mmCIF file of C-alpha atoms and ligand atoms in Angstrom:
data_model
loop_
_atom_site.group_PDB
_atom_site.id
_atom_site.type_symbol
_atom_site.label_atom_id
_atom_site.label_comp_id
_atom_site.label_asym_id
_atom_site.label_seq_id
_atom_site.Cartn_x
_atom_site.Cartn_y
_atom_site.Cartn_z
ATOM 1 C CA MET A 1 112.175 116.627 86.321
ATOM 2 C CA GLY A 2 113.187 119.025 89.279
ATOM 3 C CA ARG A 3 112.821 118.894 92.725
ATOM 4 C CA GLN A 4 110.979 121.791 92.272
ATOM 5 C CA GLY A 5 108.876 121.349 88.682
ATOM 6 C CA VAL A 6 107.827 118.359 86.360
ATOM 7 C CA THR A 7 105.938 118.455 83.076
ATOM 8 C CA ILE A 8 103.082 116.208 83.255
ATOM 9 C CA GLY A 9 101.340 115.465 79.913
ATOM 10 C CA VAL A 10 97.884 114.592 79.539
ATOM 11 C CA LEU A 11 96.905 112.549 76.003
ATOM 12 C CA ALA A 12 95.231 114.963 74.263
ATOM 13 C CA LEU A 13 94.176 112.789 71.367
ATOM 14 C CA GLN A 14 90.544 112.337 72.185
ATOM 15 C CA GLY A 15 88.173 111.698 75.425
ATOM 16 C CA ALA A 16 88.196 113.784 78.829
ATOM 17 C CA PHE A 17 91.520 115.635 78.275
ATOM 18 C CA ALA A 18 90.360 119.399 78.558
ATOM 19 C CA GLU A 19 89.417 118.234 82.357
ATOM 20 C CA HIS A 20 92.363 116.961 83.733
ATOM 21 C CA ILE A 21 93.992 119.650 82.175
ATOM 22 C CA ASN A 22 92.017 122.264 84.628
ATOM 23 C CA ILE A 23 92.423 120.143 87.320
ATOM 24 C CA LEU A 24 96.561 119.784 87.319
ATOM 25 C CA THR A 25 96.767 123.868 87.104
ATOM 26 C CA ARG A 26 94.575 124.983 90.025
ATOM 27 C CA LEU A 27 96.377 122.171 91.671
ATOM 28 C CA LYS A 28 98.650 123.723 94.198
ATOM 29 C CA ILE A 29 101.752 121.235 95.766
ATOM 30 C CA SER A 30 103.755 122.733 98.177
ATOM 31 C CA HIS A 31 106.714 124.036 96.423
ATOM 32 C CA LEU A 32 106.255 122.309 93.175
ATOM 33 C CA ALA A 33 105.990 124.153 89.938
ATOM 34 C CA ILE A 34 103.389 121.860 87.987
ATOM 35 C CA THR A 35 103.253 122.739 83.903
ATOM 36 C CA PRO A 36 100.624 120.743 82.376
ATOM 37 C CA LEU A 37 101.368 120.050 78.795
ATOM 38 C CA LEU A 38 99.002 118.200 75.661
ATOM 39 C CA VAL A 39 100.590 115.276 74.359
ATOM 40 C CA LYS A 40 99.407 114.871 70.197
ATOM 41 C CA THR A 41 102.447 114.384 68.575
ATOM 42 C CA PRO A 42 105.825 111.999 69.917
ATOM 43 C CA ASP A 43 107.067 115.852 70.016
ATOM 44 C CA ASP A 44 105.273 116.843 72.768
ATOM 45 C CA LEU A 45 105.381 113.180 74.949
ATOM 46 C CA GLN A 46 109.434 113.430 74.431
ATOM 47 C CA ARG A 47 108.775 116.837 77.011
ATOM 48 C CA CYS A 48 106.897 115.029 79.875
ATOM 49 C CA ASP A 49 108.172 113.399 83.312
ATOM 50 C CA ALA A 50 104.520 111.498 83.537
ATOM 51 C CA LEU A 51 101.538 111.021 81.551
ATOM 52 C CA ILE A 52 97.679 111.014 82.158
ATOM 53 C CA ILE A 53 95.894 108.965 79.574
ATOM 54 C CA PRO A 54 91.815 110.347 80.070
ATOM 55 C CA GLY A 55 88.785 108.536 79.570
ATOM 56 C CA GLY A 56 86.968 108.066 76.310
ATOM 57 C CA GLU A 57 87.346 104.769 74.365
ATOM 58 C CA SER A 58 90.189 103.431 73.743
ATOM 59 C CA THR A 59 89.595 101.725 70.942
ATOM 60 C CA THR A 60 89.717 104.854 69.524
ATOM 61 C CA ILE A 61 92.274 106.992 71.992
ATOM 62 C CA ALA A 62 94.974 103.396 70.171
ATOM 63 C CA LEU A 63 93.547 104.246 66.877
ATOM 64 C CA LEU A 64 95.036 107.816 67.029
ATOM 65 C CA ALA A 65 97.485 106.858 69.110
ATOM 66 C CA LYS A 66 98.929 104.838 66.212
ATOM 67 C CA LEU A 67 98.037 107.476 63.428
ATOM 68 C CA ALA A 68 99.410 110.491 64.761
ATOM 69 C CA GLY A 69 103.067 107.347 65.170
ATOM 70 C CA LEU A 70 102.205 107.827 69.496
ATOM 71 C CA LEU A 71 101.946 104.381 70.347
ATOM 72 C CA GLU A 72 105.526 102.835 70.207
ATOM 73 C CA PRO A 73 106.588 105.626 71.892
ATOM 74 C CA LEU A 74 103.919 105.710 74.321
ATOM 75 C CA LYS A 75 104.672 101.742 75.050
ATOM 76 C CA GLY A 76 108.470 102.804 75.733
ATOM 77 C CA PHE A 77 106.848 105.736 78.045
ATOM 78 C CA VAL A 78 105.022 103.815 80.405
ATOM 79 C CA LYS A 79 108.338 101.804 81.070
ATOM 80 C CA GLU A 80 110.371 103.890 82.038
ATOM 81 C CA LYS A 81 108.213 107.139 84.120
ATOM 82 C CA PRO A 82 104.528 107.716 85.790
ATOM 83 C CA VAL A 83 101.944 107.442 83.935
ATOM 84 C CA TRP A 84 97.904 107.252 84.894
ATOM 85 C CA GLY A 85 95.308 105.561 83.607
ATOM 86 C CA THR A 86 91.363 106.767 84.220
ATOM 87 C CA CYS A 87 89.027 104.436 82.870
ATOM 88 C CA ALA A 88 89.483 104.196 79.226
ATOM 89 C CA GLY A 89 92.890 105.373 79.746
ATOM 90 C CA ALA A 90 93.041 102.201 82.334
ATOM 91 C CA ILE A 91 92.541 99.780 80.342
ATOM 92 C CA LEU A 92 94.539 101.040 77.549
ATOM 93 C CA LEU A 93 97.473 100.308 80.853
ATOM 94 C CA SER A 94 96.071 97.093 81.520
ATOM 95 C CA GLU A 95 97.855 93.330 80.523
ATOM 96 C CA ASP A 96 94.775 91.768 79.042
ATOM 97 C CA VAL A 97 91.190 92.880 77.762
ATOM 98 C CA GLN A 98 88.253 90.794 77.701
ATOM 99 C CA GLY A 99 85.305 91.957 75.444
ATOM 100 C CA ALA A 100 87.918 93.549 73.511
ATOM 101 C CA LYS A 101 86.791 93.599 69.646
ATOM 102 C CA LYS A 102 87.092 91.499 67.012
ATOM 103 C CA GLY A 103 91.102 91.196 65.731
ATOM 104 C CA GLY A 104 91.941 92.602 69.628
ATOM 105 C CA GLN A 105 92.665 96.132 70.494
ATOM 106 C CA ASP A 106 96.342 97.961 70.698
ATOM 107 C CA LEU A 107 97.085 98.012 74.640
ATOM 108 C CA LEU A 108 100.012 100.078 76.665
ATOM 109 C CA GLY A 109 100.725 97.213 78.807
ATOM 110 C CA GLY A 110 102.345 98.003 81.968
ATOM 111 C CA ILE A 111 100.063 97.036 84.835
ATOM 112 C CA ASN A 112 99.745 93.491 85.562
ATOM 113 C CA VAL A 113 95.933 92.826 85.283
ATOM 114 C CA SER A 114 92.876 91.369 83.578
ATOM 115 C CA LEU A 115 89.783 93.292 82.545
ATOM 116 C CA GLU A 116 86.143 93.635 80.915
ATOM 117 C CA ARG A 117 85.365 96.375 78.787
ATOM 118 C CA ASN A 118 82.453 97.927 79.662
ATOM 119 C CA GLY A 119 81.839 95.564 82.826
ATOM 120 C CA TRP A 120 79.284 97.476 84.572
ATOM 121 C CA GLY A 121 77.041 98.307 81.873
ATOM 122 C CA SER A 122 76.039 100.709 78.529
ATOM 123 C CA GLN A 123 76.085 104.526 78.886
ATOM 124 C CA VAL A 124 72.768 104.218 81.184
ATOM 125 C CA GLU A 125 73.603 102.140 83.674
ATOM 126 C CA SER A 126 76.299 104.653 84.312
ATOM 127 C CA PHE A 127 76.725 105.546 88.320
ATOM 128 C CA GLU A 128 78.216 107.558 90.757
ATOM 129 C CA ALA A 129 79.708 105.756 94.343
ATOM 130 C CA PRO A 130 81.095 107.038 97.248
ATOM 131 C CA LEU A 131 84.849 105.171 97.613
ATOM 132 C CA ALA A 132 86.861 104.892 100.394
ATOM 133 C CA VAL A 133 90.692 105.856 98.925
ATOM 134 C CA HIS A 134 93.759 104.780 100.925
ATOM 135 C CA GLY A 135 96.701 107.025 101.072
ATOM 136 C CA LEU A 136 94.279 110.619 99.515
ATOM 137 C CA ARG A 137 94.778 113.563 101.263
ATOM 138 C CA ASP A 138 91.483 114.177 104.006
ATOM 139 C CA PRO A 139 91.036 110.622 103.959
ATOM 140 C CA ASP A 140 87.853 110.292 105.958
ATOM 141 C CA THR A 141 85.656 112.304 103.237
ATOM 142 C CA PRO A 142 84.329 109.628 100.880
ATOM 143 C CA PHE A 143 85.597 110.256 96.906
ATOM 144 C CA ASN A 144 83.045 110.294 94.792
ATOM 145 C CA GLY A 145 83.410 107.336 91.953
ATOM 146 C CA VAL A 146 82.249 108.777 88.548
ATOM 147 C CA PHE A 147 82.192 105.449 86.179
ATOM 148 C CA ILE A 148 80.773 105.659 82.851
ATOM 149 C CA ARG A 149 80.350 102.413 81.026
ATOM 150 C CA ALA A 150 83.518 101.514 83.047
ATOM 151 C CA PRO A 151 86.135 98.377 82.829
ATOM 152 C CA VAL A 152 86.086 95.992 85.786
ATOM 153 C CA ILE A 153 88.738 94.312 87.087
ATOM 154 C CA LEU A 154 88.746 90.472 86.817
ATOM 155 C CA GLU A 155 92.179 89.212 88.132
ATOM 156 C CA LEU A 156 95.531 90.591 89.666
ATOM 157 C CA LYS A 157 98.283 89.238 88.326
ATOM 158 C CA THR A 158 100.675 88.851 90.738
ATOM 159 C CA ASP A 159 104.489 89.786 88.690
ATOM 160 C CA PRO A 160 107.918 89.086 91.011
ATOM 161 C CA SER A 161 109.986 90.842 88.067
ATOM 162 C CA ARG A 162 107.471 94.079 88.918
ATOM 163 C CA PRO A 163 106.388 96.402 91.883
ATOM 164 C CA PRO A 164 103.953 94.899 93.874
ATOM 165 C CA ILE A 165 100.074 95.777 93.565
ATOM 166 C CA ASP A 166 99.078 98.524 95.929
ATOM 167 C CA ILE A 167 95.060 97.995 95.990
ATOM 168 C CA LEU A 168 93.445 101.863 96.550
ATOM 169 C CA ALA A 169 89.979 101.764 95.943
ATOM 170 C CA ARG A 170 87.357 98.605 96.642
ATOM 171 C CA ILE A 171 83.498 99.068 95.898
ATOM 172 C CA SER A 172 80.994 97.832 97.862
ATOM 173 C CA PRO A 173 80.587 94.275 97.294
ATOM 174 C CA PRO A 174 76.289 95.038 96.591
ATOM 175 C CA LEU A 175 77.358 97.505 93.114
ATOM 176 C CA LEU A 176 78.843 94.524 91.886
ATOM 177 C CA PRO A 177 77.627 94.056 88.583
ATOM 178 C CA ALA A 178 77.438 90.518 86.570
ATOM 179 C CA VAL A 179 80.398 89.762 84.886
ATOM 180 C CA GLY A 180 79.547 88.126 81.450
ATOM 181 C CA SER A 181 78.102 85.115 81.332
ATOM 182 C CA GLY A 182 77.327 82.877 84.291
ATOM 183 C CA SER A 183 79.015 84.867 86.688
ATOM 184 C CA VAL A 184 78.669 85.230 90.244
ATOM 185 C CA SER A 185 74.589 87.870 90.213
ATOM 186 C CA GLY A 186 74.968 91.195 92.554
ATOM 187 C CA SER A 187 72.503 89.331 94.810
ATOM 188 C CA GLU A 188 74.856 86.572 95.625
ATOM 189 C CA ASN A 189 77.647 89.196 96.325
ATOM 190 C CA GLY A 190 77.645 89.469 99.805
ATOM 191 C CA ASP A 191 80.883 87.107 100.595
ATOM 192 C CA LEU A 192 82.879 89.181 97.440
ATOM 193 C CA LEU A 193 85.229 91.876 99.994
ATOM 194 C CA ASP A 194 88.220 89.649 98.412
ATOM 195 C CA ASP A 195 87.176 89.689 95.171
ATOM 196 C CA ASP A 196 89.418 91.422 92.582
ATOM 197 C CA ARG A 197 86.310 92.721 90.717
ATOM 198 C CA THR A 198 85.563 94.974 93.526
ATOM 199 C CA VAL A 199 89.024 96.949 93.161
ATOM 200 C CA VAL A 200 88.488 99.852 91.459
ATOM 201 C CA ALA A 201 91.571 101.567 92.037
ATOM 202 C CA LEU A 202 94.984 100.922 92.106
ATOM 203 C CA ARG A 203 99.028 101.462 92.258
ATOM 204 C CA GLN A 204 101.917 99.776 90.708
ATOM 205 C CA GLY A 205 104.537 101.181 91.034
ATOM 206 C CA ARG A 206 104.685 104.748 89.103
ATOM 207 C CA LEU A 207 101.395 103.398 87.383
ATOM 208 C CA LEU A 208 97.668 104.142 88.608
ATOM 209 C CA ILE A 209 94.593 103.046 87.454
ATOM 210 C CA THR A 210 91.598 104.824 88.531
ATOM 211 C CA THR A 211 88.662 102.721 86.220
ATOM 212 C CA PHE A 212 86.027 105.495 87.409
ATOM 213 C CA HIS A 213 86.373 109.775 86.367
ATOM 214 C CA PRO A 214 88.515 111.381 88.841
ATOM 215 C CA GLU A 215 88.944 114.857 86.285
ATOM 216 C CA LEU A 216 84.850 114.942 86.583
ATOM 217 C CA THR A 217 84.911 115.858 89.518
ATOM 218 C CA ARG A 218 85.707 118.981 91.967
ATOM 219 C CA ASP A 219 87.621 117.048 94.110
ATOM 220 C CA ASP A 220 91.411 117.286 93.032
ATOM 221 C CA ARG A 221 92.934 114.449 95.568
ATOM 222 C CA PHE A 222 93.932 111.377 93.043
ATOM 223 C CA HIS A 223 95.888 114.027 90.824
ATOM 224 C CA ASP A 224 97.489 114.840 94.451
ATOM 225 C CA PHE A 225 98.345 111.645 94.531
ATOM 226 C CA PHE A 226 99.630 110.784 91.479
ATOM 227 C CA VAL A 227 101.718 114.009 91.865
ATOM 228 C CA ARG A 228 103.284 112.824 95.256
ATOM 229 C CA ASN A 229 103.402 108.872 95.252
ATOM 230 C CA CYS A 230 103.769 107.791 91.856
ATOM 231 C CA VAL A 231 106.272 110.907 90.335
ATOM 232 C CA TYR A 232 107.700 112.323 93.419
ATOM 233 C CA GLY A 233 107.332 108.316 95.176
ATOM 234 C CA GLY A 234 106.270 109.877 98.011
HETATM 235 N N1 LIG B 301 84.348 106.102 80.445
HETATM 236 C C1 LIG B 301 84.977 105.603 79.564
HETATM 237 O O1 LIG B 301 86.789 106.118 79.703
HETATM 238 C C2 LIG B 301 84.836 104.948 78.969
HETATM 239 C C3 LIG B 301 85.626 103.391 78.182
HETATM 240 C C4 LIG B 301 84.725 102.809 77.200
HETATM 241 N N2 LIG B 301 84.287 101.894 77.855
HETATM 242 C C5 LIG B 301 86.343 101.981 76.374
HETATM 243 O O2 LIG B 301 86.081 100.837 76.419
HETATM 244 O O3 LIG B 301 87.527 102.816 76.438
#
């Protein structure tokens, strides 16, 4: 990575990788040349300064990564370089997943959260919500969050050996689903402003997760945020 140029890979095994490439291709950050790269092999990954893991199906992405010999290189990459996971990508970057399929699922880890897959419900319960996002360009304009079988962040965990977690966006409490059995239902959510389950975007050092899909909008502000803050450190 030079001061003038950066190669940003998009893991291209399954899911919405083309949409991320499209936004990266038209992203303009003054004096910075951004080279987007589709990542399908360990050699591709080696050429990257940073990586985006798209939405899709986390179990399928992990399985294909294993078959491509990418699982271990990806785990190493996450420990050293900037990585952003959207939706399924966020699941892969988390340390713990509830509702994983029997026998568990392979994760890359890196972000100290526990989350629940499909915590907002099924495909037909997909929704969009305007989000106030801390740190984006043009902060008074809400970001349209597109949630498709999205995970719910259940708990942020503190780990003194890791960078602190910076919460970038929360969803309005009335939208919170009832997560798991016996948990709080939508109508009781009025007091949950500080509930970890309202968090839908966060940064931990060089790592970023969004439980929704910025790549499915025409808004490039999250890609801009990732490059400026996680890749170039602010
Ligand atoms: N839109 C998405 O990326 C959905 C994620 C999917 N529910 C998973 O578990 O991987």
